[in-house]
GROMACS .gro file of C-alpha atoms in nm:
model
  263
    1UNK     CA    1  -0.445   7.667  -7.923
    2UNK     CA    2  -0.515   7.597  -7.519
    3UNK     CA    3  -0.597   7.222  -7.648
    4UNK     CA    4  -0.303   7.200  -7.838
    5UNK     CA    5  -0.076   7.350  -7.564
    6UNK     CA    6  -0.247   7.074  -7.317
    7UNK     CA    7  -0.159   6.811  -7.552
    8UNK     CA    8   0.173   6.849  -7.568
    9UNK     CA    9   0.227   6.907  -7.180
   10UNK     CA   10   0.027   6.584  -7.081
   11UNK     CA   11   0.285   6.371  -7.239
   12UNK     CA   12   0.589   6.560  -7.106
   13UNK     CA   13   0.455   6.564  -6.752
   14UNK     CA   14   0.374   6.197  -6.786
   15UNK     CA   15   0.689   6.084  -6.855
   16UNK     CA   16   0.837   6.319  -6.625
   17UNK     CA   17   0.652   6.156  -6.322
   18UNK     CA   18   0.737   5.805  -6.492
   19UNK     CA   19   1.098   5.918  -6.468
   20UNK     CA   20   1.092   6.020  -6.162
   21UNK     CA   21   0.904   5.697  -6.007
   22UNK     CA   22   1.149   5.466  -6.166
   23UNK     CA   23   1.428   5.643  -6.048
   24UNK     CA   24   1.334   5.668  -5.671
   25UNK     CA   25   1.217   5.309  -5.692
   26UNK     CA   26   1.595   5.236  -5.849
   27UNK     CA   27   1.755   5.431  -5.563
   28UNK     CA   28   1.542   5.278  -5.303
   29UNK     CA   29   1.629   4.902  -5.478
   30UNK     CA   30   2.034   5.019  -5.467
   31UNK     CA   31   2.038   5.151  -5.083
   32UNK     CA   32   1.815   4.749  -5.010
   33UNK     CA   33   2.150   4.629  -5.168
   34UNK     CA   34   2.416   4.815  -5.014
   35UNK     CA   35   2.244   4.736  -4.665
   36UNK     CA   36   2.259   4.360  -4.761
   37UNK     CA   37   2.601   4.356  -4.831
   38UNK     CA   38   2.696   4.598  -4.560
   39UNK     CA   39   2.899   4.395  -4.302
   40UNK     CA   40   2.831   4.344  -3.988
   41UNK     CA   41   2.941   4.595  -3.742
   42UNK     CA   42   3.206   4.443  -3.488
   43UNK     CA   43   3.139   4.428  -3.150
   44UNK     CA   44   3.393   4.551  -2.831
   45UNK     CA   45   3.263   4.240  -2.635
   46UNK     CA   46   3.309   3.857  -2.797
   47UNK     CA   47   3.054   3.635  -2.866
   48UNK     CA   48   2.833   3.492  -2.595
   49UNK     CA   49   2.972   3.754  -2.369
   50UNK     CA   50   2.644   3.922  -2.334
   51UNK     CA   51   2.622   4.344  -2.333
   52UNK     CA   52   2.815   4.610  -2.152
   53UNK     CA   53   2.528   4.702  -1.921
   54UNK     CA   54   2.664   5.034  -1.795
   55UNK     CA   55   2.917   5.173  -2.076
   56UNK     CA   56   2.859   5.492  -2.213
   57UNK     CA   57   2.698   5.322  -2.548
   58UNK     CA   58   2.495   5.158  -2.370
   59UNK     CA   59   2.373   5.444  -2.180
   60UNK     CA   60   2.296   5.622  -2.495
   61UNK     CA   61   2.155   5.335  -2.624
   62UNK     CA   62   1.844   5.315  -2.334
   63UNK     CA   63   1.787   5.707  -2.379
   64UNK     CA   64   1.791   5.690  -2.746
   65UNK     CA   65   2.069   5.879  -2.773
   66UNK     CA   66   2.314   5.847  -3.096
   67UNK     CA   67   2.660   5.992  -2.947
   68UNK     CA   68   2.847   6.059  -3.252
   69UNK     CA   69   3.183   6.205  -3.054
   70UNK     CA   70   3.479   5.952  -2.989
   71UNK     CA   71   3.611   6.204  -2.714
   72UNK     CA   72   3.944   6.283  -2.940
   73UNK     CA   73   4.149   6.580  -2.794
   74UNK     CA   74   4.359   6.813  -2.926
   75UNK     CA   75   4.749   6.832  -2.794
   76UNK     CA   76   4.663   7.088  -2.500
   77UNK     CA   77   4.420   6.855  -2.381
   78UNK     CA   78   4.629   6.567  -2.370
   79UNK     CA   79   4.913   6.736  -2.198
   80UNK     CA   80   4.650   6.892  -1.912
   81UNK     CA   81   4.539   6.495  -1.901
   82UNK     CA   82   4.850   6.406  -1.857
   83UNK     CA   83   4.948   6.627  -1.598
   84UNK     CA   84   4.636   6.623  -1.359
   85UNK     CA   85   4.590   6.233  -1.448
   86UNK     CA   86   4.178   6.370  -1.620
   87UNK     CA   87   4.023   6.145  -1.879
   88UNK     CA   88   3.761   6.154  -2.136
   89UNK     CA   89   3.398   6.051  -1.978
   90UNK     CA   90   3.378   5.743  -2.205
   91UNK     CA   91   3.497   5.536  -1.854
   92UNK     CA   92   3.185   5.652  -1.657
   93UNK     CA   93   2.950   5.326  -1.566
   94UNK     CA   94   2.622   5.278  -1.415
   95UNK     CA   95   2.616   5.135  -1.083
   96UNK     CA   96   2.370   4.849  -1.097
   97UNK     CA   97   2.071   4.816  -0.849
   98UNK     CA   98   1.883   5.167  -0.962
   99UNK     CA   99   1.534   5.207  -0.964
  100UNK     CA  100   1.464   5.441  -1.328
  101UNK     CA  101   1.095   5.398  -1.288
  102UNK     CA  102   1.049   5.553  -0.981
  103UNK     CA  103   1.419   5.775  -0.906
  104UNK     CA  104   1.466   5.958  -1.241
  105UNK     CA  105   1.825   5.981  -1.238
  106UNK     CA  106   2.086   5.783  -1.344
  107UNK     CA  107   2.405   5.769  -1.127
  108UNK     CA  108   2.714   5.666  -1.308
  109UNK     CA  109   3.084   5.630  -1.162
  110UNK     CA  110   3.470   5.620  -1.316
  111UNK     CA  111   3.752   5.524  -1.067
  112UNK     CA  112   3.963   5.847  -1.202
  113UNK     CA  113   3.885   6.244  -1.253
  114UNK     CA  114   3.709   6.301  -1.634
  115UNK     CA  115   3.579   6.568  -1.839
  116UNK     CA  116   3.241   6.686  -1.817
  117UNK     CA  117   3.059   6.520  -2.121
  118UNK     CA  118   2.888   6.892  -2.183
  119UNK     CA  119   3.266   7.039  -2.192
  120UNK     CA  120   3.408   6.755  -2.438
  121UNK     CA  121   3.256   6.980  -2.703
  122UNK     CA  122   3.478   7.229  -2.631
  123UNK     CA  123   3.805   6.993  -2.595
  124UNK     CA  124   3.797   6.812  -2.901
  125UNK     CA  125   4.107   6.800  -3.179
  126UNK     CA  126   4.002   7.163  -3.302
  127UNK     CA  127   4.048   7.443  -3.100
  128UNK     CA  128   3.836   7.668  -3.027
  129UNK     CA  129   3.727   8.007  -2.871
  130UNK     CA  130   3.674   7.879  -2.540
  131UNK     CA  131   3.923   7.597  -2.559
  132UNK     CA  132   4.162   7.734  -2.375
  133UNK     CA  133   3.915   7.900  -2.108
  134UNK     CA  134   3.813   7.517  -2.019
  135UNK     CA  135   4.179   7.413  -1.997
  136UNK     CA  136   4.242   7.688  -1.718
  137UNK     CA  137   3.917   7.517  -1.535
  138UNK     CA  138   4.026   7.203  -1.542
  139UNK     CA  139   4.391   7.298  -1.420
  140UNK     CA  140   4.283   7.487  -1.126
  141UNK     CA  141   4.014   7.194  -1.054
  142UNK     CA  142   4.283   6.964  -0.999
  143UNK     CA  143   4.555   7.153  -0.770
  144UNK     CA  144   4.258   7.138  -0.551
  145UNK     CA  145   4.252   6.885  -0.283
  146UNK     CA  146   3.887   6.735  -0.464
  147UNK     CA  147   3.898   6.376  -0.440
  148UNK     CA  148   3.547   6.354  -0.562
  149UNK     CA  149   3.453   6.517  -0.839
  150UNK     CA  150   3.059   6.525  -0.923
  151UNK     CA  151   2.897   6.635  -1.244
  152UNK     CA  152   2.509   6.683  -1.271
  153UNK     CA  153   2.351   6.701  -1.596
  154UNK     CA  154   2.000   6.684  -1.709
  155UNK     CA  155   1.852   6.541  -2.111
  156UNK     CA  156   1.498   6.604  -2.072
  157UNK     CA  157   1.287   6.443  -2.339
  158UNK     CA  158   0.959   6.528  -2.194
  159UNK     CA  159   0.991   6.949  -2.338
  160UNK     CA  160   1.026   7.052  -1.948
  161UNK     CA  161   1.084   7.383  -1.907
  162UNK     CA  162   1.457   7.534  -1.882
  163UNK     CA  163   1.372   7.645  -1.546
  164UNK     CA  164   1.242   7.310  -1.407
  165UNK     CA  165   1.573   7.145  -1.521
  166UNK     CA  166   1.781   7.353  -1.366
  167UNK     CA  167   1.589   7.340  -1.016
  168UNK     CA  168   1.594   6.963  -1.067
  169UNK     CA  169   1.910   6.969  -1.086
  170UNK     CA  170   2.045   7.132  -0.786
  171UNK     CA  171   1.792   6.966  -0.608
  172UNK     CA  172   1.964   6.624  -0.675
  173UNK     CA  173   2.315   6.793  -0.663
  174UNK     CA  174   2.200   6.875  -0.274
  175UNK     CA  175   2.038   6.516  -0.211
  176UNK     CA  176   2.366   6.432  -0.289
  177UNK     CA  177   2.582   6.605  -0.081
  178UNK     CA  178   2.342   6.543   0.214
  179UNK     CA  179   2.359   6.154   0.131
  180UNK     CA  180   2.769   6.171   0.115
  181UNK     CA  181   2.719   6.324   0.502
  182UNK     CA  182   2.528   6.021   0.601
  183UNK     CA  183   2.827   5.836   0.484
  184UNK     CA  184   3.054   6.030   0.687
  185UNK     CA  185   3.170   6.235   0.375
  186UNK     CA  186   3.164   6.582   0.252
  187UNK     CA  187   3.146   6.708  -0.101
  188UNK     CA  188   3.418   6.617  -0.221
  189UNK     CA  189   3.441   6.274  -0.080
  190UNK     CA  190   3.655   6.365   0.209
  191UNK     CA  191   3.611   6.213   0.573
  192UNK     CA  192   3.409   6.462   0.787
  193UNK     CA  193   3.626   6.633   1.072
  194UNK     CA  194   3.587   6.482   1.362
  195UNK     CA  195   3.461   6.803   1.588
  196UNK     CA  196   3.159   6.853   1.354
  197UNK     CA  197   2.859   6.685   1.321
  198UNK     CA  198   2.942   6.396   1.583
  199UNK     CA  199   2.745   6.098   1.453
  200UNK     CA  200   2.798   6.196   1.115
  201UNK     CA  201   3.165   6.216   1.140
  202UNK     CA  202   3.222   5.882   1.351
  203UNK     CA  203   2.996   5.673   1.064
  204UNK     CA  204   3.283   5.794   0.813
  205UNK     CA  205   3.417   5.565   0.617
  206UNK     CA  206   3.335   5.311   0.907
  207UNK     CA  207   3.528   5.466   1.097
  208UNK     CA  208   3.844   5.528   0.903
  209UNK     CA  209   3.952   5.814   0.944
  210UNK     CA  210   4.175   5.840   0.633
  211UNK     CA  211   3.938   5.631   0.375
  212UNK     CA  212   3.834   5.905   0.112
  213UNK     CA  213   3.587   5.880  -0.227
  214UNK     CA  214   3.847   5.927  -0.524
  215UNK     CA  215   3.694   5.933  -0.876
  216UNK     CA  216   3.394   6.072  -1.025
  217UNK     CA  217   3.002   6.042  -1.012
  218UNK     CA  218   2.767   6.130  -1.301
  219UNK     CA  219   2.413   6.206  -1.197
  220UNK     CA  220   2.188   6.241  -1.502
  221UNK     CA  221   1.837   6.369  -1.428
  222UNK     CA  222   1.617   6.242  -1.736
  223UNK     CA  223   1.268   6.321  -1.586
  224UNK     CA  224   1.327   6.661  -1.405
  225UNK     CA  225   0.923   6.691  -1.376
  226UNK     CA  226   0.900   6.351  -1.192
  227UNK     CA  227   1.212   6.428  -0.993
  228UNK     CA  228   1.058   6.734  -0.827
  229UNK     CA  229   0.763   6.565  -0.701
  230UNK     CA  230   0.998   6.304  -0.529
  231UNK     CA  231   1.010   6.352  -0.092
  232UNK     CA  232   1.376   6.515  -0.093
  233UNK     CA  233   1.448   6.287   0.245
  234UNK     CA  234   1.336   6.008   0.034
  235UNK     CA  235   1.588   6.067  -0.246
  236UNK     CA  236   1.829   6.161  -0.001
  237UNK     CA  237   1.791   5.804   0.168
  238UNK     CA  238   1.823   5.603  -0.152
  239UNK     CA  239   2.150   5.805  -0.277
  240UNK     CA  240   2.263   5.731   0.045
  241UNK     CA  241   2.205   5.342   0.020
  242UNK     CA  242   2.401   5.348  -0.307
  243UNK     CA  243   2.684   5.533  -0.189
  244UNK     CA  244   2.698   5.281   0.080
  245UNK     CA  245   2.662   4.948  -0.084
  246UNK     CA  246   2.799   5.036  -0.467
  247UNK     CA  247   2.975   5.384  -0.422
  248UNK     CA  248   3.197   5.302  -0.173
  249UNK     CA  249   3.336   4.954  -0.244
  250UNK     CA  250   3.423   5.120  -0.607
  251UNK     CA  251   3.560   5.442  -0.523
  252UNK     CA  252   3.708   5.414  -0.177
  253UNK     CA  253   4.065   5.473  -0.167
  254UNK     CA  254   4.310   5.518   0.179
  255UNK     CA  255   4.438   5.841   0.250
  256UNK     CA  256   4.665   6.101   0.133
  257UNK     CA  257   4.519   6.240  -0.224
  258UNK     CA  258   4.352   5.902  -0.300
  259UNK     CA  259   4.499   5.600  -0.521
  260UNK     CA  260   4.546   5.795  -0.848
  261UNK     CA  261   4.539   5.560  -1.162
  262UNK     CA  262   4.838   5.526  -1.344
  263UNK     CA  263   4.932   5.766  -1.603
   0.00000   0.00000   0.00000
């Protein structure tokens, strides 16, 4: 009987993995043709243009990143952009000249006021819970006399610990600021007073006393370990040179509330 049970399983689980074989090896043939005859995806940039070397996809792009989100708002979004002139972060660009291998942090600028990427979650088509709590941040943000607004945000790939990020981070955030004062700017991109820190204050803006930062700056820390062991006056000098040479020329407006983009 156990012989005769065997024997007619054997043939049934044969054909079974036969099946099975073919059919995987059918699906696999069928995906090889729909890839073949899958067009080409079309490109922003024309031919023989060469690549967007500082656009958001191309960001994502060197980190690996696949950014599935085409920053789509709902209707309260779009009337608080509207109002307070704040756009989605897809405008943010790399400033060229950085040194990734040996400053772990990518600093990226826009020309106007945007969203938080972290926050876009949050402000997409569908509303929800918290929509309306980032709305109210956003509209007290800018009544504020905040020319520059600065985001810091880390994407650790190495499994650093939550703890590290986060001290990482407002240990660039602070670099920062203190490289803006070298410039002659607090921060928020406004001209230091006059009265306070002398030297400071007189290297502002060259000397302009109504030349202001307007926009916002991105500074992704991707190595937070690496970033801690960096001298602080050392990263504090090389923010400074960039805010100098790239920052400046791109986001230096004369005075009042800044040059605003048009609406």
């Amino acid at each position: 009987m156990t012989r005769s049970a065997l024997g007619r399983w054997y043939p049934l689980l044969h054909l079974s993995r036969t099946t099975w074989s073919s059919g995987t090896s059918r699906c696999h043939s069928q995906r090889g043709v729909a890839s073949a005859n899958r067009p080409p995806r079309s490109s922003s940039k024309p031919k023989g243009s060469g690549e967007d070397v500082g656009s958001i996809d191309w960001i994502h792009r060197q980190i690996g990143y696949e950014d599935t989100n085409d920053y789509t708002t709902g209707l309260k979004v779009r009337e608080l952009s509207r109002k307070f002139n704040i756009h989605p972060p897809i405008g943010l660009r790399l400033i060229k000249g950085q040194n990734f291998e040996k400053y772990p942090v990518r600093v990226s600028v826009c020309k106007q006021h945007t969203f938080s990427m972290y926050h876009m979650k949050y402000l997409g088509p569908t509303e929800q819970p918290l929509t309306d709590k980032f709305i109210s941040f956003y509209a007290a943000k800018g009544r504020r006399d905040q020319p520059l607004w600065c985001y810091v945000q880390r994407n650790a790939n190495d499994e650093t610990r939550v703890v590290v990020q986060s001290t990482a981070g407002r240990r660039v955030r602070a670099a920062f600021i203190a490289a803006l004062r070298i410039n002659g700017y607090d921060k928020f991109g406004r001209p230091l007073p006059q009265e306070s820190d002398g030297e400071e204050a007189q290297r502002a803006a060259g000397g302009d006393r109504n030349r202001q930062l307007y926009g916002t700056i991105r500074l992704n820390v991707f190595e937070p370990k690496k970033l801690m062991q960096l001298d602080f006056q050392e990263l504090v000098n090389y923010l400074a040179e960039h805010i100098k040479k790239r920052i400046e020329p791109t986001l230096g407006t004369g005075g009042g509330a800044g040059e605003r983009s048009p609406r």
